[in-house]
Tab-separated table of N, CA, C and O and ligand atoms in Angstrom:
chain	number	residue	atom	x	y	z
A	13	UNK	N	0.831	-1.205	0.000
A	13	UNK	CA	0.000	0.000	0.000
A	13	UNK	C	0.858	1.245	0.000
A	13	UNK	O	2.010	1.160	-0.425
A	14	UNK	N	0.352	2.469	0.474
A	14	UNK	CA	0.965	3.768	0.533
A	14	UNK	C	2.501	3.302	1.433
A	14	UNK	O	2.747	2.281	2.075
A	15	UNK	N	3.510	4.759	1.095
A	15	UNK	CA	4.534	4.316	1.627
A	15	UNK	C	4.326	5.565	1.972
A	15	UNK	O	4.792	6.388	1.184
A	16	UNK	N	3.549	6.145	3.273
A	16	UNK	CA	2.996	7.113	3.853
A	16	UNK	C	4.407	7.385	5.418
A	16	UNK	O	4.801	6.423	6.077
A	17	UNK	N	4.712	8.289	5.575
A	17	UNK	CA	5.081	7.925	6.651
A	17	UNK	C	4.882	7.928	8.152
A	17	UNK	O	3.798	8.495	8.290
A	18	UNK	N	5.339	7.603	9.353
A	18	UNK	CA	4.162	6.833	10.508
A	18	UNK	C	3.744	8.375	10.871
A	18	UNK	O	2.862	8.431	11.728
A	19	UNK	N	4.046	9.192	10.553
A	19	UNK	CA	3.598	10.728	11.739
A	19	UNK	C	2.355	11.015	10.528
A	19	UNK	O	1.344	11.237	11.194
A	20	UNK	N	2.073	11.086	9.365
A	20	UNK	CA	0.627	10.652	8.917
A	20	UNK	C	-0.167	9.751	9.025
A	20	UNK	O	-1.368	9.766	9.297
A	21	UNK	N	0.712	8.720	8.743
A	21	UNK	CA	-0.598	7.330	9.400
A	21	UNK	C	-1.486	7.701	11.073
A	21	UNK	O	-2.650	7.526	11.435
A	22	UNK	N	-0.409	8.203	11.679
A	22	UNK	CA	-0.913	8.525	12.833
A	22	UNK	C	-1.470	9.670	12.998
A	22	UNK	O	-2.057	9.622	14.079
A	23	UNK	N	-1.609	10.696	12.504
A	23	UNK	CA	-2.314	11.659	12.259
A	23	UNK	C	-4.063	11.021	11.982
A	23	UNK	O	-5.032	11.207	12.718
A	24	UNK	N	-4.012	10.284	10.742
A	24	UNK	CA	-4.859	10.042	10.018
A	24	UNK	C	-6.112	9.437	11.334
A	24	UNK	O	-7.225	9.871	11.630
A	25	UNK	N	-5.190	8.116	11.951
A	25	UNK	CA	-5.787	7.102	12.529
A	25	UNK	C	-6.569	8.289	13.652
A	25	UNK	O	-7.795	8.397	13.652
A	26	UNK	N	-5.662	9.159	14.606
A	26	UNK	CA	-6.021	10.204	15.358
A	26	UNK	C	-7.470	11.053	15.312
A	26	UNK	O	-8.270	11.150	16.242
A	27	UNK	N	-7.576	11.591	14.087
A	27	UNK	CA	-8.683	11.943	12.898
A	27	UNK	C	-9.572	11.246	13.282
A	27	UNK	O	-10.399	11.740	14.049
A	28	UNK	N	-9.665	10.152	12.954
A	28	UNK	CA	-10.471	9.039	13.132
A	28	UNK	C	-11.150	8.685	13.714
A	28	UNK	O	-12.350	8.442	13.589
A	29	UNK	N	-9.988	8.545	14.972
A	29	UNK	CA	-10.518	7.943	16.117
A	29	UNK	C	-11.443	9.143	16.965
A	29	UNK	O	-12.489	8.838	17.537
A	30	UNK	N	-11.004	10.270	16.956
A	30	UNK	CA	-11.880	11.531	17.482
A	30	UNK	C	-13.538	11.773	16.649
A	30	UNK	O	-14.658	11.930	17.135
A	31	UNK	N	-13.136	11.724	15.453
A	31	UNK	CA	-14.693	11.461	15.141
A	31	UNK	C	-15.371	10.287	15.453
A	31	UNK	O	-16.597	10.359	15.538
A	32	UNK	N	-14.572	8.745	15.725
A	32	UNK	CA	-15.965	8.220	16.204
A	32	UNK	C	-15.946	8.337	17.829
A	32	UNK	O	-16.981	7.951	18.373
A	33	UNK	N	-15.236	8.667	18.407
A	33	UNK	CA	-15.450	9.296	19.755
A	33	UNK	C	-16.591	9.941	20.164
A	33	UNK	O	-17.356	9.716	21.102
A	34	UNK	N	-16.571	11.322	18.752
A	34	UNK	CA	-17.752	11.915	18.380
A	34	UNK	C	-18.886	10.920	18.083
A	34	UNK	O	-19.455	10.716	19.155
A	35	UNK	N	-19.447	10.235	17.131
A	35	UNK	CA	-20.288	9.588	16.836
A	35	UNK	C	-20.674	8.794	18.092
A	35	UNK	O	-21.767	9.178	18.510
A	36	UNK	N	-20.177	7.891	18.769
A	36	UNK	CA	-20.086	7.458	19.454
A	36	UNK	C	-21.280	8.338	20.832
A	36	UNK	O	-22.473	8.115	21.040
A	37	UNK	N	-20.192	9.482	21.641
A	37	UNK	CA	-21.157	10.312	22.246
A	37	UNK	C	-23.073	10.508	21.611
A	37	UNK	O	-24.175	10.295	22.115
A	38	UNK	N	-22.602	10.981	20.374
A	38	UNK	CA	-24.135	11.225	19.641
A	38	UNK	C	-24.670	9.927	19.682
A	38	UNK	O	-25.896	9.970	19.789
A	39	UNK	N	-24.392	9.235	19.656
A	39	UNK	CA	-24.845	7.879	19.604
A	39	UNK	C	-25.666	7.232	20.706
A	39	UNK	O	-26.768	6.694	20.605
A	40	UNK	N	-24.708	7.437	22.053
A	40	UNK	CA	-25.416	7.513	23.260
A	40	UNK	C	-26.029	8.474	23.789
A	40	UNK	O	-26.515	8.348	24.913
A	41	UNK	N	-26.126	9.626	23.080
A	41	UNK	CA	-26.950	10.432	23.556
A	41	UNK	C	-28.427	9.970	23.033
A	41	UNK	O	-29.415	9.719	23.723
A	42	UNK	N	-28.263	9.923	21.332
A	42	UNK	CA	-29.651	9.446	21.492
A	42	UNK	C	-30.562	8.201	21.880
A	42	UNK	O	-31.760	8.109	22.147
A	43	UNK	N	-29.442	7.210	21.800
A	43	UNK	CA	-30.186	6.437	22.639
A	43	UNK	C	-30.554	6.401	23.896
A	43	UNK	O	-31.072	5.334	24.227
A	44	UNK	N	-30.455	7.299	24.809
A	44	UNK	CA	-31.018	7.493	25.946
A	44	UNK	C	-31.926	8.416	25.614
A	44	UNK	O	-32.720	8.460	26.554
A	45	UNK	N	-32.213	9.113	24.852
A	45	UNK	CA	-33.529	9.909	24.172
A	45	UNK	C	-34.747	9.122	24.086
A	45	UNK	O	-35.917	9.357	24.387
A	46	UNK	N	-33.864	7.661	23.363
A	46	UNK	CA	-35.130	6.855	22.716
A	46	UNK	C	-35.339	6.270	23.975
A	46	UNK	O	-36.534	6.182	24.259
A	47	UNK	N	-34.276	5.688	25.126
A	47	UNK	CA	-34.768	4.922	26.345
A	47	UNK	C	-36.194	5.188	27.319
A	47	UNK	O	-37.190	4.645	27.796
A	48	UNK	N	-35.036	7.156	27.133
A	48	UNK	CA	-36.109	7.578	28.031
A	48	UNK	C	-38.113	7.839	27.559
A	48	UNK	O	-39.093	7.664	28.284
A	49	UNK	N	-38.039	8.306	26.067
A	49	UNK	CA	-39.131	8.190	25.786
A	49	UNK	C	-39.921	7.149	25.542
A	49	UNK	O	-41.132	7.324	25.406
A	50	UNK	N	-39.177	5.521	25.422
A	50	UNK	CA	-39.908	4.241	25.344
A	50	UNK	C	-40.349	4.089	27.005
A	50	UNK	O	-41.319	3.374	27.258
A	51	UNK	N	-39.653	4.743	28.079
A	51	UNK	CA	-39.730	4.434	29.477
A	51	UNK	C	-41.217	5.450	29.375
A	51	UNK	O	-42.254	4.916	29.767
A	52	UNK	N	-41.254	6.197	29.103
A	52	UNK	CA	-42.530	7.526	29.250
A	52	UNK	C	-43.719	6.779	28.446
A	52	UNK	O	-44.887	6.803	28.834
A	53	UNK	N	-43.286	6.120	27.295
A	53	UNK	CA	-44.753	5.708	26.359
A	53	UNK	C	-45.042	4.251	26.823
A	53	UNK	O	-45.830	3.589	26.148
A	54	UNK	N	-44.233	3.485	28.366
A	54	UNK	CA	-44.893	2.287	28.633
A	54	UNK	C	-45.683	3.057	29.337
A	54	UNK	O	-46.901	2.932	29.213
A	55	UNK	N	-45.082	4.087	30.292
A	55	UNK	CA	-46.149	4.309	31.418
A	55	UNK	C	-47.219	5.101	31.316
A	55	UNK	O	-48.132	5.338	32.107
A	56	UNK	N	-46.906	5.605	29.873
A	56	UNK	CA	-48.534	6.156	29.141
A	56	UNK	C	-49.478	5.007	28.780
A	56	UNK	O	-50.652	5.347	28.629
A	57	UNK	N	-49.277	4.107	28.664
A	57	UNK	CA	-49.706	3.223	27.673
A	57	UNK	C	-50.816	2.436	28.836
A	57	UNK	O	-51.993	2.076	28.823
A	58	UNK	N	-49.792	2.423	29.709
A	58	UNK	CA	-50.216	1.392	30.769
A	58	UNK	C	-51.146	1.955	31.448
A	58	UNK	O	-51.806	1.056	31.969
A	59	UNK	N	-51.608	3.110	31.759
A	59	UNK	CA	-52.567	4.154	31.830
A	59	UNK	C	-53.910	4.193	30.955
A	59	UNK	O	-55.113	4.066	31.181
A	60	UNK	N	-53.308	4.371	30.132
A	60	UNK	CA	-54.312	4.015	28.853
A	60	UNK	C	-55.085	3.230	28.498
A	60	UNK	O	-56.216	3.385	28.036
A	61	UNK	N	-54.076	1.677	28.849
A	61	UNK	CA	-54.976	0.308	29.159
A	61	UNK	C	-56.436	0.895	30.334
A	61	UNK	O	-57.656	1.054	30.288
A	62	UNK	N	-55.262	1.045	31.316
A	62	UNK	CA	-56.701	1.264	32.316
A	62	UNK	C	-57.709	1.573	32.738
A	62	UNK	O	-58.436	1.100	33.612
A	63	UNK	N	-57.822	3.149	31.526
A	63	UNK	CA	-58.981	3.701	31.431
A	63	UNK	C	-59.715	3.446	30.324
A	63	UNK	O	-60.647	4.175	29.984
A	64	UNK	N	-59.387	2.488	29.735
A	64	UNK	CA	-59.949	1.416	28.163
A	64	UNK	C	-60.679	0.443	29.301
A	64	UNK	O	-61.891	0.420	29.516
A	65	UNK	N	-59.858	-0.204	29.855
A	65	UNK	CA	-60.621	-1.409	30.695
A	65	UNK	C	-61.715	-0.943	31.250
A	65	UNK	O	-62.785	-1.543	31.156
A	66	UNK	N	-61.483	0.915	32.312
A	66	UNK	CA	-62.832	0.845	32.944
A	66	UNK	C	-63.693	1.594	31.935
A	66	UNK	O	-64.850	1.260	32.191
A	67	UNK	N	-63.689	2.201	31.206
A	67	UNK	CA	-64.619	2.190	30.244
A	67	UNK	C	-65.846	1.240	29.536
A	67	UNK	O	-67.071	1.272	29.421
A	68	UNK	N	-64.471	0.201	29.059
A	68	UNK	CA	-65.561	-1.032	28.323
A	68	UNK	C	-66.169	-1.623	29.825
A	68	UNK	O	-66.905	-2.599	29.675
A	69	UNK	N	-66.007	-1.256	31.000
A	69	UNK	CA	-66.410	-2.494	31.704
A	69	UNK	C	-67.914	-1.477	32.285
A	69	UNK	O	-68.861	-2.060	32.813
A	70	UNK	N	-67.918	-0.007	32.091
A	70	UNK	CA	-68.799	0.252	32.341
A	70	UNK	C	-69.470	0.216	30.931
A	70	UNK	O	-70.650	0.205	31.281
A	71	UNK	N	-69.492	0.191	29.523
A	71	UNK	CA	-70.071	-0.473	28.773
A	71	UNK	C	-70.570	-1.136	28.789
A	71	UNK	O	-71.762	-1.019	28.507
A	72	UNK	N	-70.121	-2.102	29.069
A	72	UNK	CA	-70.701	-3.564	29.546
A	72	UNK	C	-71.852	-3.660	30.488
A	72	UNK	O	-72.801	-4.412	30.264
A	73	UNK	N	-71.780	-3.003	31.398
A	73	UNK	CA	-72.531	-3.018	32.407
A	73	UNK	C	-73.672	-2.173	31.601
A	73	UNK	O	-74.729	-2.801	31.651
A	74	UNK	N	-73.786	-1.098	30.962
A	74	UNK	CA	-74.682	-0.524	30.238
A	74	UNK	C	-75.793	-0.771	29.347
A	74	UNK	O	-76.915	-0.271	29.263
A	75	UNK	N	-74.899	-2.103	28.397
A	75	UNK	CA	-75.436	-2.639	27.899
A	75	UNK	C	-76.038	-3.910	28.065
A	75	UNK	O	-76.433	-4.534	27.080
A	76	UNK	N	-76.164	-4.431	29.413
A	76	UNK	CA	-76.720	-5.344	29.928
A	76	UNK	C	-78.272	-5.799	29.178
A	76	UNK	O	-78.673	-6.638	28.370
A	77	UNK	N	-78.921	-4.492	30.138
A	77	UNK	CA	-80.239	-4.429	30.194
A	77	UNK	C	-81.016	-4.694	28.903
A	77	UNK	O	-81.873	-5.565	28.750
A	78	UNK	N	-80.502	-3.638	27.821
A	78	UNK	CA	-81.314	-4.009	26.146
A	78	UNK	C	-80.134	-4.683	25.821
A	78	UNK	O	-78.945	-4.743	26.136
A	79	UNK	N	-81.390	-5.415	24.659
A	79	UNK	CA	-80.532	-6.022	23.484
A	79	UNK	C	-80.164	-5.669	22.459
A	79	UNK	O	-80.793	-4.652	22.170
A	80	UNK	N	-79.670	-5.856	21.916
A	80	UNK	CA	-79.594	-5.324	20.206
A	80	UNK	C	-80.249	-5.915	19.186
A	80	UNK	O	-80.481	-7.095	18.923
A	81	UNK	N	-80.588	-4.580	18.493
A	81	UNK	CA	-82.140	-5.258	17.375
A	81	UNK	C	-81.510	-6.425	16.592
A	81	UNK	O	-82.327	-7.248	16.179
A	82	UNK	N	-80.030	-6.688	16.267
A	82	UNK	CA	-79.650	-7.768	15.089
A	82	UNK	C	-79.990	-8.894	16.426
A	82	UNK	O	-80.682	-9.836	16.039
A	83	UNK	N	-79.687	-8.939	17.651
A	83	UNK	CA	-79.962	-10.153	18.515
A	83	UNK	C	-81.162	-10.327	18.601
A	83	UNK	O	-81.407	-11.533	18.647
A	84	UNK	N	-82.364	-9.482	18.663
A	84	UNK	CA	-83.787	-9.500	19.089
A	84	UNK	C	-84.227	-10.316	17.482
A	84	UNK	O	-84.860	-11.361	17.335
A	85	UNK	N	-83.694	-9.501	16.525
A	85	UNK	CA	-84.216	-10.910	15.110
A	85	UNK	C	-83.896	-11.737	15.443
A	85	UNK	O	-84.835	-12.523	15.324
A	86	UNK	N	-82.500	-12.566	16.153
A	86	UNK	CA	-82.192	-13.806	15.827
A	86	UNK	C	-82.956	-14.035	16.730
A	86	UNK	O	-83.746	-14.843	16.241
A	87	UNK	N	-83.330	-13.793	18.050
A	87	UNK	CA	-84.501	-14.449	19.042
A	87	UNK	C	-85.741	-14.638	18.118
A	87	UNK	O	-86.275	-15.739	17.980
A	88	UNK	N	-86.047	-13.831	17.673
A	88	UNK	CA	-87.338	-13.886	16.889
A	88	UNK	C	-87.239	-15.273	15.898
A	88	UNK	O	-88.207	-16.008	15.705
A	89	UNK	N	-86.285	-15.427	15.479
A	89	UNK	CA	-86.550	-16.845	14.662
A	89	UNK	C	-86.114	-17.823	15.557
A	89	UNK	O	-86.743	-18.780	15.104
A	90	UNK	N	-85.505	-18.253	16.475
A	90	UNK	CA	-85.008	-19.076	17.308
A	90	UNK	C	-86.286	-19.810	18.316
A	90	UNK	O	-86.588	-20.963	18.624
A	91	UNK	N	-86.929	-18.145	18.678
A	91	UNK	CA	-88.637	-18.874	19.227
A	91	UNK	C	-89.570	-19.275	18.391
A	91	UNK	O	-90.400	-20.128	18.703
A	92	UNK	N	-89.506	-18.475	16.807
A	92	UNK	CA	-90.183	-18.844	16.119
A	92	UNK	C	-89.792	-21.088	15.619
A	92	UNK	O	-90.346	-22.068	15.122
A	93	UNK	N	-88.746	-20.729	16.126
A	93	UNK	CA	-88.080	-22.657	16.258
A	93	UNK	C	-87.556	-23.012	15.236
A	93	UNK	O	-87.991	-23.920	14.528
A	94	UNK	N	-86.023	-22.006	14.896
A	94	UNK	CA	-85.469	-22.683	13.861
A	94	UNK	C	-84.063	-22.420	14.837
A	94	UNK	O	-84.051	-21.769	15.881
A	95	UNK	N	-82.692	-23.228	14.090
A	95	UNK	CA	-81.399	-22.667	14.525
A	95	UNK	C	-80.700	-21.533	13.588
A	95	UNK	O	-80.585	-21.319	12.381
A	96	UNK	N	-80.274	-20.889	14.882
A	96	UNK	CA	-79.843	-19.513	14.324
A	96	UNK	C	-77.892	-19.458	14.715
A	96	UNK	O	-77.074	-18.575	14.459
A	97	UNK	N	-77.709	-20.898	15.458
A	97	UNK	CA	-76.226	-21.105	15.315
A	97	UNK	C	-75.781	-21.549	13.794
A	97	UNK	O	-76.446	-21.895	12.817
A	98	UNK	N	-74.208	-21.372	14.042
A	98	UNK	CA	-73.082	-21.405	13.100
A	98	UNK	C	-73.346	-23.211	12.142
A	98	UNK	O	-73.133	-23.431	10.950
A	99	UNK	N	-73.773	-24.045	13.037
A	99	UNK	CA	-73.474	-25.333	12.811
A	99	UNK	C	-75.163	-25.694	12.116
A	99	UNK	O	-75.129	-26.290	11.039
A	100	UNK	N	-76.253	-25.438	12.553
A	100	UNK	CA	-77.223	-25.746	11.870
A	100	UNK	C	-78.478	-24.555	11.418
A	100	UNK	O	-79.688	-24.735	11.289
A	101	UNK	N	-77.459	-22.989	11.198
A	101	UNK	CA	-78.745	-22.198	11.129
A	101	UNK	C	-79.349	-22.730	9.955
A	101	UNK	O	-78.967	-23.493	9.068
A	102	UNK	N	-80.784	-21.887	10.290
A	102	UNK	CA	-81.902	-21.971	9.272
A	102	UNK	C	-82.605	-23.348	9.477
A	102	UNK	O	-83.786	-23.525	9.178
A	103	UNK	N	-81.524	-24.640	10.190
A	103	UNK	CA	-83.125	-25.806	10.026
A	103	UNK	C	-83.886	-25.624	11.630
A	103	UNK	O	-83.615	-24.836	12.535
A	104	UNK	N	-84.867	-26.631	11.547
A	104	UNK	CA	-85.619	-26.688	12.531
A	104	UNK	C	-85.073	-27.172	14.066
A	104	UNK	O	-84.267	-28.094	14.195
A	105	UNK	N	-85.504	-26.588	14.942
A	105	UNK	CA	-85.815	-26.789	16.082
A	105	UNK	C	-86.066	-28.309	16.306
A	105	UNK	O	-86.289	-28.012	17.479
A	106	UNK	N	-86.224	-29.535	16.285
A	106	UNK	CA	-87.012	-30.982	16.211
A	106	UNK	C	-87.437	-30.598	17.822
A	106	UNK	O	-86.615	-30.457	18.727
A	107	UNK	N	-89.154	-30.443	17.984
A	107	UNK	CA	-89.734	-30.043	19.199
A	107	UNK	C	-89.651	-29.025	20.137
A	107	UNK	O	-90.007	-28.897	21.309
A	108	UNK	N	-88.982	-28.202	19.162
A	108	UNK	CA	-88.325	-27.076	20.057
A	108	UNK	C	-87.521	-26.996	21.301
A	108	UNK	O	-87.498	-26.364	22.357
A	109	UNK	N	-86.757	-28.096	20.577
A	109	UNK	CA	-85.313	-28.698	21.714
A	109	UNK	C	-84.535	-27.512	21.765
A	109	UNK	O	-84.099	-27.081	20.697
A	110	UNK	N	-84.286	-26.911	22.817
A	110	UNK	CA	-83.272	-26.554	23.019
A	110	UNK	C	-81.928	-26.392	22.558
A	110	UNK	O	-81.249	-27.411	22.434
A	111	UNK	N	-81.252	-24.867	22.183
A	111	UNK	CA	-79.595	-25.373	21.434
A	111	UNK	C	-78.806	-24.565	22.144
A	111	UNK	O	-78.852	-23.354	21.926
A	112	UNK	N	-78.112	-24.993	22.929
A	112	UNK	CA	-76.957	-23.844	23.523
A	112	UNK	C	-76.665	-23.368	22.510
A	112	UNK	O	-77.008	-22.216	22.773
A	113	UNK	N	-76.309	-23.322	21.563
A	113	UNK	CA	-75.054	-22.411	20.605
A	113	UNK	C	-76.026	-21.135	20.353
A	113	UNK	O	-75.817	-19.940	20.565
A	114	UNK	N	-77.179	-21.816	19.819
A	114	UNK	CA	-78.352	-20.449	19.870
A	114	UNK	C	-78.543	-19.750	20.954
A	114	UNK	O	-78.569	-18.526	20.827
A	115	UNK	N	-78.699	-20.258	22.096
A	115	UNK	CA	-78.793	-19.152	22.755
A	115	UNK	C	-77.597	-18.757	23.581
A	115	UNK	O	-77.832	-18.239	24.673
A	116	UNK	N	-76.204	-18.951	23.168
A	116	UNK	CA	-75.051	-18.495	23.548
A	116	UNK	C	-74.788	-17.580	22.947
A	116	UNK	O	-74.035	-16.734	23.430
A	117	UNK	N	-75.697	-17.348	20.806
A	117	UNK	CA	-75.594	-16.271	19.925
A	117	UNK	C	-76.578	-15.107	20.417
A	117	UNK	O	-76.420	-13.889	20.333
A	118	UNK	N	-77.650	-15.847	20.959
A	118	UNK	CA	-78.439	-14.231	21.465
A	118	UNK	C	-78.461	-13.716	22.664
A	118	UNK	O	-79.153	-12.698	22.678
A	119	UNK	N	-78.001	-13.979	23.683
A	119	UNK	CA	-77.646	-13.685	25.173
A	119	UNK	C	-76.606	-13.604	25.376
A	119	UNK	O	-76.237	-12.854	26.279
A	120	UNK	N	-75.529	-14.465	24.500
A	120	UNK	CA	-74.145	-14.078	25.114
A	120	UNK	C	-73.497	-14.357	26.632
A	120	UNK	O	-74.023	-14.478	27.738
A	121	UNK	N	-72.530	-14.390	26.308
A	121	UNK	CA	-72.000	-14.675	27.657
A	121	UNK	C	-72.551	-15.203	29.012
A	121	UNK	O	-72.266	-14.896	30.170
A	122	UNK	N	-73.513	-16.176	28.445
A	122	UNK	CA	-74.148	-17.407	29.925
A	122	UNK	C	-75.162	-16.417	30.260
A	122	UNK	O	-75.833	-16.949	31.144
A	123	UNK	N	-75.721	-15.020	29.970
A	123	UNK	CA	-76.511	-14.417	30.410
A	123	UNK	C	-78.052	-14.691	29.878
A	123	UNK	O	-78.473	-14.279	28.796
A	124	UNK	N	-78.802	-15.445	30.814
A	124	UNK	CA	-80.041	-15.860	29.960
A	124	UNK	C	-81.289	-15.945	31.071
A	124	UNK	O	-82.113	-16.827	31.312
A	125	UNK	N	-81.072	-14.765	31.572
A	125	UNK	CA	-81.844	-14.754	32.974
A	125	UNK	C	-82.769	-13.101	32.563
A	125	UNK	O	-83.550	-12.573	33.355
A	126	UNK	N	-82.486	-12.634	31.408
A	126	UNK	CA	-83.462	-11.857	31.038
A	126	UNK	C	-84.258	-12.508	29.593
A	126	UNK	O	-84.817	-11.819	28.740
A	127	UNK	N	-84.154	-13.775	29.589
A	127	UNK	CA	-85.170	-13.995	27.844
A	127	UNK	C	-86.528	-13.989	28.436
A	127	UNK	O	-87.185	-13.566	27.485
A	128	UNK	N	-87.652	-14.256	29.731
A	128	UNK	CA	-88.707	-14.763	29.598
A	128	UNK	C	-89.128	-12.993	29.911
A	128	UNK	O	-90.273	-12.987	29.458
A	129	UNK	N	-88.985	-12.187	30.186
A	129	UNK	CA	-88.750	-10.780	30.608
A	129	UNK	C	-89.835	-10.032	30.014
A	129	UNK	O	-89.914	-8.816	30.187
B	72	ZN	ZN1	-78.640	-24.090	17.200
């Protein structure tokens, strides 16, 4: 290679080494930028969850009482005695047996203490 001699090579390497010294600093600077703002957006976040949770849970509770008109049709054909589940909608009822899946689709969640109402 070059037949440079050592008080440039060492110059050069010097150069060098001070800019990534530089880079280096910038480097850790911003990553403690990004630390600190990933540390700020868990504990936003996690906040956020919480007032999502009590929200939907007073939702929930809101929407107890009525039903919703797409659920009140499927009751309507379900008493009228057909299935309105995934596995046999549209056929019959045979005696108007009973189908959990149907009425797991219109009450939901085990709640079936308001259908005779
Ligand atoms: Zn069914």
């Amino acid at each position: 290679m070059s037949q440079q001699d050592p008080f440039t090579d060492f110059q050069r390497l010097a150069t060098e080494a001070d800019q990534l010294a530089r880079d280096l600093t910038a480097f850790r600077q911003e990553l403690n930028r990004v630390l600190e703002q990933n540390a700020e957006l868990i504990i936003e976040n996690k906040h956020l969850r919480g007032r999502l949770d009590q929200l939907s849970e007073q939702n929930e509770q809101s929407d107890k009482p009525e039903m919703l008109p797409s659920r009140r049709n499927l009751e309507k054909l379900y008493d009228a005695g057909y299935h309105i589940c995934n596995m046999m909608y549209g056929a019959r009822r045979e005696n108007n047996e009973p189908c959990a899946f149907c009425t797991n689709i219109i009450y939901g969640n085990g709640d079936r203490t308001s259908r005779q109402a």
